[in-house]
Short mmCIF file of N, CA and C in Angstrom, two decimals:
data_model
loop_
_atom_site.label_atom_id
_atom_site.label_comp_id
_atom_site.label_asym_id
_atom_site.label_seq_id
_atom_site.Cartn_x
_atom_site.Cartn_y
_atom_site.Cartn_z
N MET A 1 -238.28 49.15 -101.40
CA MET A 1 -237.87 48.70 -102.73
C MET A 1 -236.81 47.61 -102.61
N ARG A 2 -235.88 47.83 -101.70
CA ARG A 2 -234.81 46.85 -101.50
C ARG A 2 -235.39 45.47 -101.18
N GLU A 3 -236.39 45.44 -100.29
CA GLU A 3 -237.01 44.18 -99.90
C GLU A 3 -237.70 43.52 -101.08
N SER A 4 -238.28 44.32 -101.97
CA SER A 4 -238.93 43.76 -103.16
C SER A 4 -237.92 43.04 -104.04
N PHE A 5 -236.73 43.61 -104.19
CA PHE A 5 -235.68 42.95 -104.96
C PHE A 5 -235.21 41.68 -104.26
N LEU A 6 -235.05 41.76 -102.94
CA LEU A 6 -234.58 40.59 -102.20
C LEU A 6 -235.57 39.43 -102.30
N HIS A 7 -236.88 39.72 -102.28
CA HIS A 7 -237.90 38.67 -102.42
C HIS A 7 -237.84 38.02 -103.79
N LEU A 8 -237.31 38.74 -104.78
CA LEU A 8 -237.16 38.17 -106.12
C LEU A 8 -235.83 37.43 -106.27
N GLY A 9 -235.03 37.41 -105.21
CA GLY A 9 -233.71 36.78 -105.28
C GLY A 9 -232.68 37.64 -105.97
N GLU A 10 -232.95 38.94 -106.07
CA GLU A 10 -232.04 39.87 -106.73
C GLU A 10 -231.15 40.56 -105.70
N HIS A 11 -229.95 40.92 -106.12
CA HIS A 11 -229.00 41.61 -105.25
C HIS A 11 -229.08 43.11 -105.51
N CYS A 12 -229.03 43.90 -104.45
CA CYS A 12 -228.99 45.34 -104.59
C CYS A 12 -228.28 45.95 -103.39
N GLU A 13 -227.84 47.18 -103.55
CA GLU A 13 -227.20 47.92 -102.47
C GLU A 13 -227.86 49.27 -102.33
N THR A 14 -227.98 49.73 -101.09
CA THR A 14 -228.55 51.05 -100.85
C THR A 14 -227.43 52.03 -100.50
N GLN A 15 -227.67 53.29 -100.82
CA GLN A 15 -226.72 54.37 -100.56
C GLN A 15 -225.30 54.01 -101.04
N TYR A 16 -225.24 53.53 -102.25
CA TYR A 16 -223.99 53.11 -102.88
C TYR A 16 -223.20 54.36 -103.28
N GLU A 17 -221.97 54.45 -102.81
CA GLU A 17 -221.14 55.62 -103.13
C GLU A 17 -220.41 55.39 -104.45
N VAL A 18 -220.48 56.38 -105.31
CA VAL A 18 -219.81 56.35 -106.60
C VAL A 18 -219.19 57.72 -106.84
N PHE A 19 -218.12 57.76 -107.62
CA PHE A 19 -217.44 59.02 -107.89
C PHE A 19 -217.62 59.42 -109.34
N LEU A 20 -217.90 60.69 -109.56
CA LEU A 20 -218.12 61.20 -110.90
C LEU A 20 -216.80 61.46 -111.61
N ASP A 21 -215.78 61.84 -110.86
CA ASP A 21 -214.50 62.18 -111.47
C ASP A 21 -213.46 61.09 -111.20
N GLU A 22 -212.44 61.06 -112.02
CA GLU A 22 -211.39 60.04 -111.88
C GLU A 22 -210.57 60.21 -110.61
N ALA A 23 -210.46 61.45 -110.10
CA ALA A 23 -209.69 61.70 -108.89
C ALA A 23 -210.43 61.28 -107.62
N GLY A 24 -211.72 60.95 -107.75
CA GLY A 24 -212.49 60.53 -106.60
C GLY A 24 -212.83 61.67 -105.65
N MET A 25 -212.97 62.85 -106.18
CA MET A 25 -213.28 64.02 -105.35
C MET A 25 -214.77 64.37 -105.37
N VAL A 26 -215.48 63.97 -106.42
CA VAL A 26 -216.90 64.30 -106.55
C VAL A 26 -217.70 63.02 -106.29
N SER A 27 -218.14 62.88 -105.04
CA SER A 27 -218.87 61.66 -104.68
C SER A 27 -220.37 61.87 -104.79
N MET A 28 -221.05 60.77 -105.06
CA MET A 28 -222.51 60.75 -105.14
C MET A 28 -222.97 59.48 -104.44
N ASN A 29 -224.14 59.54 -103.83
CA ASN A 29 -224.72 58.35 -103.19
C ASN A 29 -226.00 57.96 -103.91
N VAL A 30 -225.95 56.80 -104.54
CA VAL A 30 -227.09 56.26 -105.27
C VAL A 30 -228.07 55.67 -104.25
N ASP A 31 -229.36 55.99 -104.38
CA ASP A 31 -230.35 55.44 -103.45
C ASP A 31 -230.34 53.92 -103.47
N LEU A 32 -230.43 53.34 -104.67
CA LEU A 32 -230.48 51.89 -104.79
C LEU A 32 -229.80 51.47 -106.08
N LEU A 33 -228.87 50.53 -105.97
CA LEU A 33 -228.18 49.99 -107.13
C LEU A 33 -228.55 48.52 -107.26
N HIS A 34 -229.18 48.17 -108.37
CA HIS A 34 -229.61 46.80 -108.65
C HIS A 34 -228.52 46.11 -109.46
N TYR A 35 -228.23 44.87 -109.07
CA TYR A 35 -227.21 44.07 -109.75
C TYR A 35 -227.85 42.97 -110.58
N ALA A 36 -227.20 42.61 -111.67
CA ALA A 36 -227.56 41.46 -112.49
C ALA A 36 -226.25 40.75 -112.83
N ASP A 37 -226.20 39.47 -112.61
CA ASP A 37 -224.96 38.70 -112.82
C ASP A 37 -223.79 39.32 -112.06
N ASP A 38 -224.04 39.76 -110.84
CA ASP A 38 -223.02 40.35 -109.97
C ASP A 38 -222.39 41.62 -110.53
N ARG A 39 -223.08 42.27 -111.46
CA ARG A 39 -222.60 43.53 -112.02
C ARG A 39 -223.69 44.59 -111.86
N PRO A 40 -223.32 45.83 -111.59
CA PRO A 40 -224.34 46.88 -111.53
C PRO A 40 -225.14 46.90 -112.83
N ALA A 41 -226.47 47.00 -112.70
CA ALA A 41 -227.33 46.96 -113.89
C ALA A 41 -228.23 48.19 -113.99
N THR A 42 -228.83 48.59 -112.88
CA THR A 42 -229.80 49.69 -112.90
C THR A 42 -229.66 50.51 -111.63
N VAL A 43 -229.72 51.81 -111.78
CA VAL A 43 -229.72 52.71 -110.63
C VAL A 43 -231.14 53.22 -110.43
N LEU A 44 -231.59 53.25 -109.18
CA LEU A 44 -232.93 53.74 -108.85
C LEU A 44 -232.81 54.87 -107.84
N ASP A 45 -233.66 55.88 -108.01
CA ASP A 45 -233.64 57.01 -107.09
C ASP A 45 -235.08 57.38 -106.75
N ALA A 46 -235.38 57.41 -105.46
CA ALA A 46 -236.71 57.78 -104.99
C ALA A 46 -236.76 59.28 -104.73
N LYS A 47 -237.77 59.90 -105.27
CA LYS A 47 -238.00 61.33 -105.08
C LYS A 47 -239.22 61.49 -104.20
N TYR A 48 -239.05 62.18 -103.11
CA TYR A 48 -240.15 62.36 -102.17
C TYR A 48 -240.93 63.63 -102.52
N LYS A 49 -241.43 63.61 -103.75
CA LYS A 49 -242.24 64.70 -104.26
C LYS A 49 -243.12 64.14 -105.37
N ALA A 50 -244.14 64.92 -105.72
CA ALA A 50 -245.05 64.49 -106.78
C ALA A 50 -244.36 64.63 -108.13
N VAL A 51 -244.70 63.72 -109.02
CA VAL A 51 -244.16 63.77 -110.37
C VAL A 51 -244.78 64.97 -111.08
N ALA A 52 -243.93 65.77 -111.69
CA ALA A 52 -244.40 66.97 -112.42
C ALA A 52 -243.56 67.12 -113.67
N GLY A 53 -243.59 66.10 -114.52
CA GLY A 53 -242.83 66.16 -115.76
C GLY A 53 -241.36 65.84 -115.58
N SER A 54 -240.97 65.28 -114.46
CA SER A 54 -239.59 64.95 -114.10
C SER A 54 -238.66 66.14 -114.32
N PRO A 55 -238.41 66.87 -113.25
CA PRO A 55 -237.56 68.07 -113.33
C PRO A 55 -236.19 67.77 -113.94
N ASN A 56 -235.65 68.74 -114.64
CA ASN A 56 -234.36 68.58 -115.30
C ASN A 56 -233.27 68.12 -114.34
N ALA A 57 -233.23 68.68 -113.14
CA ALA A 57 -232.17 68.32 -112.19
C ALA A 57 -232.19 66.83 -111.88
N ASP A 58 -233.39 66.24 -111.80
CA ASP A 58 -233.48 64.80 -111.52
C ASP A 58 -232.93 63.98 -112.68
N LEU A 59 -233.22 64.41 -113.89
CA LEU A 59 -232.69 63.72 -115.07
C LEU A 59 -231.18 63.87 -115.17
N TYR A 60 -230.66 65.05 -114.85
CA TYR A 60 -229.21 65.26 -114.85
C TYR A 60 -228.55 64.33 -113.83
N GLN A 61 -229.19 64.19 -112.68
CA GLN A 61 -228.65 63.32 -111.63
C GLN A 61 -228.56 61.88 -112.13
N MET A 62 -229.61 61.40 -112.81
CA MET A 62 -229.60 60.04 -113.32
C MET A 62 -228.54 59.86 -114.41
N LEU A 63 -228.35 60.88 -115.24
CA LEU A 63 -227.31 60.84 -116.26
C LEU A 63 -225.93 60.74 -115.60
N ALA A 64 -225.71 61.50 -114.54
CA ALA A 64 -224.43 61.44 -113.82
C ALA A 64 -224.22 60.05 -113.23
N TYR A 65 -225.24 59.48 -112.61
CA TYR A 65 -225.11 58.14 -112.04
C TYR A 65 -224.79 57.12 -113.13
N CYS A 66 -225.55 57.15 -114.22
CA CYS A 66 -225.32 56.19 -115.30
C CYS A 66 -223.93 56.35 -115.90
N THR A 67 -223.47 57.58 -116.05
CA THR A 67 -222.14 57.83 -116.60
C THR A 67 -221.06 57.28 -115.66
N ALA A 68 -221.18 57.59 -114.38
CA ALA A 68 -220.18 57.16 -113.41
C ALA A 68 -220.15 55.64 -113.24
N LEU A 69 -221.28 54.99 -113.41
CA LEU A 69 -221.37 53.54 -113.24
C LEU A 69 -221.35 52.77 -114.57
N ASN A 70 -221.29 53.51 -115.68
CA ASN A 70 -221.32 52.92 -117.02
C ASN A 70 -222.56 52.04 -117.22
N LEU A 71 -223.71 52.62 -116.88
CA LEU A 71 -224.99 51.92 -117.00
C LEU A 71 -225.83 52.54 -118.10
N LYS A 72 -226.79 51.76 -118.58
CA LYS A 72 -227.67 52.23 -119.65
C LYS A 72 -229.08 52.52 -119.17
N HIS A 73 -229.38 52.25 -117.90
CA HIS A 73 -230.75 52.41 -117.44
C HIS A 73 -230.81 52.93 -116.01
N ALA A 74 -231.66 53.92 -115.83
CA ALA A 74 -231.93 54.47 -114.51
C ALA A 74 -233.43 54.57 -114.33
N VAL A 75 -233.86 54.55 -113.07
CA VAL A 75 -235.28 54.65 -112.75
C VAL A 75 -235.47 55.74 -111.70
N LEU A 76 -236.34 56.68 -112.01
CA LEU A 76 -236.77 57.70 -111.06
C LEU A 76 -238.15 57.30 -110.54
N VAL A 77 -238.34 57.33 -109.23
CA VAL A 77 -239.62 56.97 -108.64
C VAL A 77 -240.18 58.19 -107.91
N TYR A 78 -241.36 58.60 -108.33
CA TYR A 78 -242.05 59.75 -107.74
C TYR A 78 -243.37 59.30 -107.13
N ALA A 79 -243.98 60.20 -106.36
CA ALA A 79 -245.36 60.00 -105.92
C ALA A 79 -246.27 60.47 -107.05
N GLY A 80 -247.33 59.72 -107.31
CA GLY A 80 -248.26 60.14 -108.35
C GLY A 80 -249.02 58.99 -108.96
N LYS A 81 -249.75 59.32 -110.03
CA LYS A 81 -250.60 58.34 -110.70
C LYS A 81 -250.47 58.47 -112.21
N ILE A 82 -249.27 58.32 -112.73
CA ILE A 82 -249.07 58.37 -114.17
C ILE A 82 -248.46 57.05 -114.63
N PRO A 83 -248.66 56.69 -115.88
CA PRO A 83 -248.01 55.47 -116.39
C PRO A 83 -246.51 55.72 -116.54
N PRO A 84 -245.71 54.65 -116.57
CA PRO A 84 -244.26 54.82 -116.75
C PRO A 84 -243.94 55.60 -118.02
N LEU A 85 -242.91 56.39 -117.94
CA LEU A 85 -242.47 57.22 -119.05
C LEU A 85 -240.97 57.02 -119.23
N ILE A 86 -240.54 56.77 -120.46
CA ILE A 86 -239.11 56.56 -120.72
C ILE A 86 -238.56 57.79 -121.43
N ARG A 87 -237.47 58.30 -120.89
CA ARG A 87 -236.77 59.42 -121.51
C ARG A 87 -235.40 58.93 -121.97
N ARG A 88 -235.15 58.98 -123.28
CA ARG A 88 -233.86 58.60 -123.85
C ARG A 88 -232.98 59.84 -123.87
N VAL A 89 -231.77 59.73 -123.31
CA VAL A 89 -230.82 60.83 -123.31
C VAL A 89 -230.20 60.92 -124.70
N VAL A 90 -230.25 62.10 -125.31
CA VAL A 90 -229.76 62.25 -126.68
C VAL A 90 -228.28 61.90 -126.79
N PHE A 91 -227.91 61.34 -127.93
CA PHE A 91 -226.54 60.96 -128.27
C PHE A 91 -225.95 59.94 -127.31
N THR A 92 -226.80 59.20 -126.60
CA THR A 92 -226.35 58.13 -125.71
C THR A 92 -227.29 56.94 -125.90
N ASP A 93 -226.99 55.87 -125.19
CA ASP A 93 -227.91 54.73 -125.15
C ASP A 93 -228.49 54.60 -123.74
N ILE A 94 -228.59 55.75 -123.04
CA ILE A 94 -229.11 55.77 -121.68
C ILE A 94 -230.59 56.11 -121.68
N ASP A 95 -231.37 55.25 -121.00
CA ASP A 95 -232.80 55.48 -120.79
C ASP A 95 -233.04 55.76 -119.32
N VAL A 96 -233.85 56.77 -119.06
CA VAL A 96 -234.31 57.05 -117.70
C VAL A 96 -235.82 56.81 -117.69
N THR A 97 -236.23 55.84 -116.90
CA THR A 97 -237.65 55.53 -116.79
C THR A 97 -238.21 56.23 -115.56
N VAL A 98 -239.31 56.92 -115.75
CA VAL A 98 -239.99 57.61 -114.67
C VAL A 98 -241.19 56.77 -114.26
N HIS A 99 -241.22 56.36 -112.99
CA HIS A 99 -242.33 55.60 -112.44
C HIS A 99 -242.99 56.44 -111.36
N ALA A 100 -244.28 56.28 -111.22
CA ALA A 100 -245.02 56.96 -110.16
C ALA A 100 -245.69 55.91 -109.28
N LEU A 101 -245.65 56.15 -107.98
CA LEU A 101 -246.33 55.28 -107.03
C LEU A 101 -247.47 56.05 -106.40
N ASP A 102 -248.63 55.46 -106.41
CA ASP A 102 -249.83 56.06 -105.83
C ASP A 102 -249.78 55.89 -104.31
N LEU A 103 -249.50 56.98 -103.62
CA LEU A 103 -249.35 56.91 -102.17
C LEU A 103 -250.68 56.82 -101.42
N SER A 104 -251.78 56.92 -102.15
CA SER A 104 -253.09 56.78 -101.50
C SER A 104 -253.50 55.31 -101.38
N GLN A 105 -252.68 54.41 -101.88
CA GLN A 105 -252.99 52.98 -101.83
C GLN A 105 -252.85 52.45 -100.40
N SER A 106 -253.47 51.32 -100.17
CA SER A 106 -253.29 50.63 -98.88
C SER A 106 -251.86 50.10 -98.82
N PRO A 107 -251.37 49.80 -97.62
CA PRO A 107 -250.01 49.23 -97.52
C PRO A 107 -249.83 47.98 -98.38
N ALA A 108 -250.82 47.10 -98.41
CA ALA A 108 -250.71 45.88 -99.23
C ALA A 108 -250.62 46.22 -100.71
N GLU A 109 -251.42 47.19 -101.16
CA GLU A 109 -251.36 47.60 -102.56
C GLU A 109 -250.02 48.25 -102.88
N MET A 110 -249.48 49.03 -101.95
CA MET A 110 -248.18 49.67 -102.15
C MET A 110 -247.08 48.62 -102.28
N LEU A 111 -247.10 47.62 -101.41
CA LEU A 111 -246.10 46.54 -101.51
C LEU A 111 -246.22 45.81 -102.83
N SER A 112 -247.43 45.59 -103.29
CA SER A 112 -247.64 44.94 -104.58
C SER A 112 -247.10 45.80 -105.72
N ALA A 113 -247.32 47.11 -105.65
CA ALA A 113 -246.81 48.02 -106.68
C ALA A 113 -245.27 48.03 -106.67
N LEU A 114 -244.67 48.00 -105.50
CA LEU A 114 -243.20 47.95 -105.42
C LEU A 114 -242.66 46.64 -105.99
N LYS A 115 -243.37 45.55 -105.74
CA LYS A 115 -242.96 44.25 -106.30
C LYS A 115 -243.02 44.29 -107.82
N ARG A 116 -244.09 44.87 -108.38
CA ARG A 116 -244.21 44.97 -109.84
C ARG A 116 -243.09 45.84 -110.42
N LEU A 117 -242.74 46.91 -109.72
CA LEU A 117 -241.65 47.77 -110.18
C LEU A 117 -240.33 47.00 -110.15
N ALA A 118 -240.07 46.27 -109.08
CA ALA A 118 -238.84 45.47 -109.00
C ALA A 118 -238.80 44.42 -110.11
N GLU A 119 -239.93 43.78 -110.39
CA GLU A 119 -240.00 42.80 -111.47
C GLU A 119 -239.70 43.45 -112.82
N SER A 120 -240.23 44.64 -113.03
CA SER A 120 -239.99 45.37 -114.27
C SER A 120 -238.51 45.70 -114.45
N VAL A 121 -237.89 46.17 -113.38
CA VAL A 121 -236.45 46.50 -113.44
C VAL A 121 -235.64 45.24 -113.68
N ARG A 122 -235.98 44.16 -112.99
CA ARG A 122 -235.28 42.88 -113.18
C ARG A 122 -235.40 42.41 -114.62
N ASP A 123 -236.62 42.48 -115.18
CA ASP A 123 -236.85 42.02 -116.54
C ASP A 123 -236.09 42.88 -117.56
N GLU A 124 -236.03 44.18 -117.32
CA GLU A 124 -235.26 45.08 -118.18
C GLU A 124 -233.78 44.72 -118.15
N ALA A 125 -233.26 44.43 -116.97
CA ALA A 125 -231.85 44.04 -116.84
C ALA A 125 -231.60 42.71 -117.56
N LEU A 126 -232.56 41.80 -117.47
CA LEU A 126 -232.43 40.52 -118.16
C LEU A 126 -232.36 40.73 -119.67
N GLN A 127 -233.23 41.56 -120.20
CA GLN A 127 -233.22 41.84 -121.64
C GLN A 127 -231.89 42.46 -122.06
N GLU A 128 -231.35 43.36 -121.24
CA GLU A 128 -230.06 43.98 -121.54
C GLU A 128 -228.94 42.93 -121.56
N ARG A 129 -228.96 42.02 -120.58
CA ARG A 129 -227.95 40.96 -120.52
C ARG A 129 -228.03 40.08 -121.77
N LEU A 130 -229.25 39.70 -122.15
CA LEU A 130 -229.43 38.85 -123.33
C LEU A 130 -228.96 39.55 -124.60
N ALA A 131 -229.26 40.84 -124.73
CA ALA A 131 -228.82 41.60 -125.90
C ALA A 131 -227.30 41.71 -125.93
N ARG A 132 -226.69 41.92 -124.76
CA ARG A 132 -225.22 42.03 -124.69
C ARG A 132 -224.58 40.71 -125.08
N ARG A 133 -225.14 39.59 -124.59
CA ARG A 133 -224.59 38.28 -124.92
C ARG A 133 -224.75 37.97 -126.40
N ALA A 134 -225.89 38.33 -126.97
CA ALA A 134 -226.12 38.09 -128.39
C ALA A 134 -225.13 38.91 -129.23
N GLY A 135 -224.87 40.13 -128.81
CA GLY A 135 -223.89 40.97 -129.51
C GLY A 135 -222.49 40.40 -129.41
N ALA A 136 -222.15 39.84 -128.26
CA ALA A 136 -220.83 39.23 -128.09
C ALA A 136 -220.69 38.01 -128.99
N ARG A 137 -221.75 37.22 -129.11
CA ARG A 137 -221.70 36.04 -129.99
C ARG A 137 -221.55 36.45 -131.45
N GLU A 138 -222.24 37.52 -131.85
CA GLU A 138 -222.15 37.98 -133.24
C GLU A 138 -220.75 38.47 -133.57
N SER A 139 -220.08 39.09 -132.59
CA SER A 139 -218.74 39.61 -132.88
C SER A 139 -217.72 38.49 -133.03
N PHE A 140 -218.03 37.29 -132.51
CA PHE A 140 -217.13 36.16 -132.65
C PHE A 140 -217.45 35.31 -133.88
N ALA A 141 -218.57 35.59 -134.51
CA ALA A 141 -219.00 34.80 -135.66
C ALA A 141 -218.22 35.13 -136.91
#
């Protein structure tokens, strides 16, 4: 996944350490943190299991990452063959998108699927940046 972002000219970090508490005692390691405009934009986590309705613990983990990083979007990646599914966390503006990758694909098809996923995440971050800038302009009007 990291290489897919790099081929798009996007910056990301793997195994990014973040703390859930202000004292820095509860650490978490994000699988992949995607940046937009040199700021964290999206957190991604690969699950080495089949998608089965996205278990609650995985969604809680994404909520913790988004809270600690002050992000609005997380992506869970599972093995499987389902279309993307967006879960909005109640009383927040946090979306967790569940993606599935078909592991029965050829290596070339898998790389293509990872590229499409990276493009989707990049495009989502771009839309968020544009919305944030438009909101900032409106507040100055």
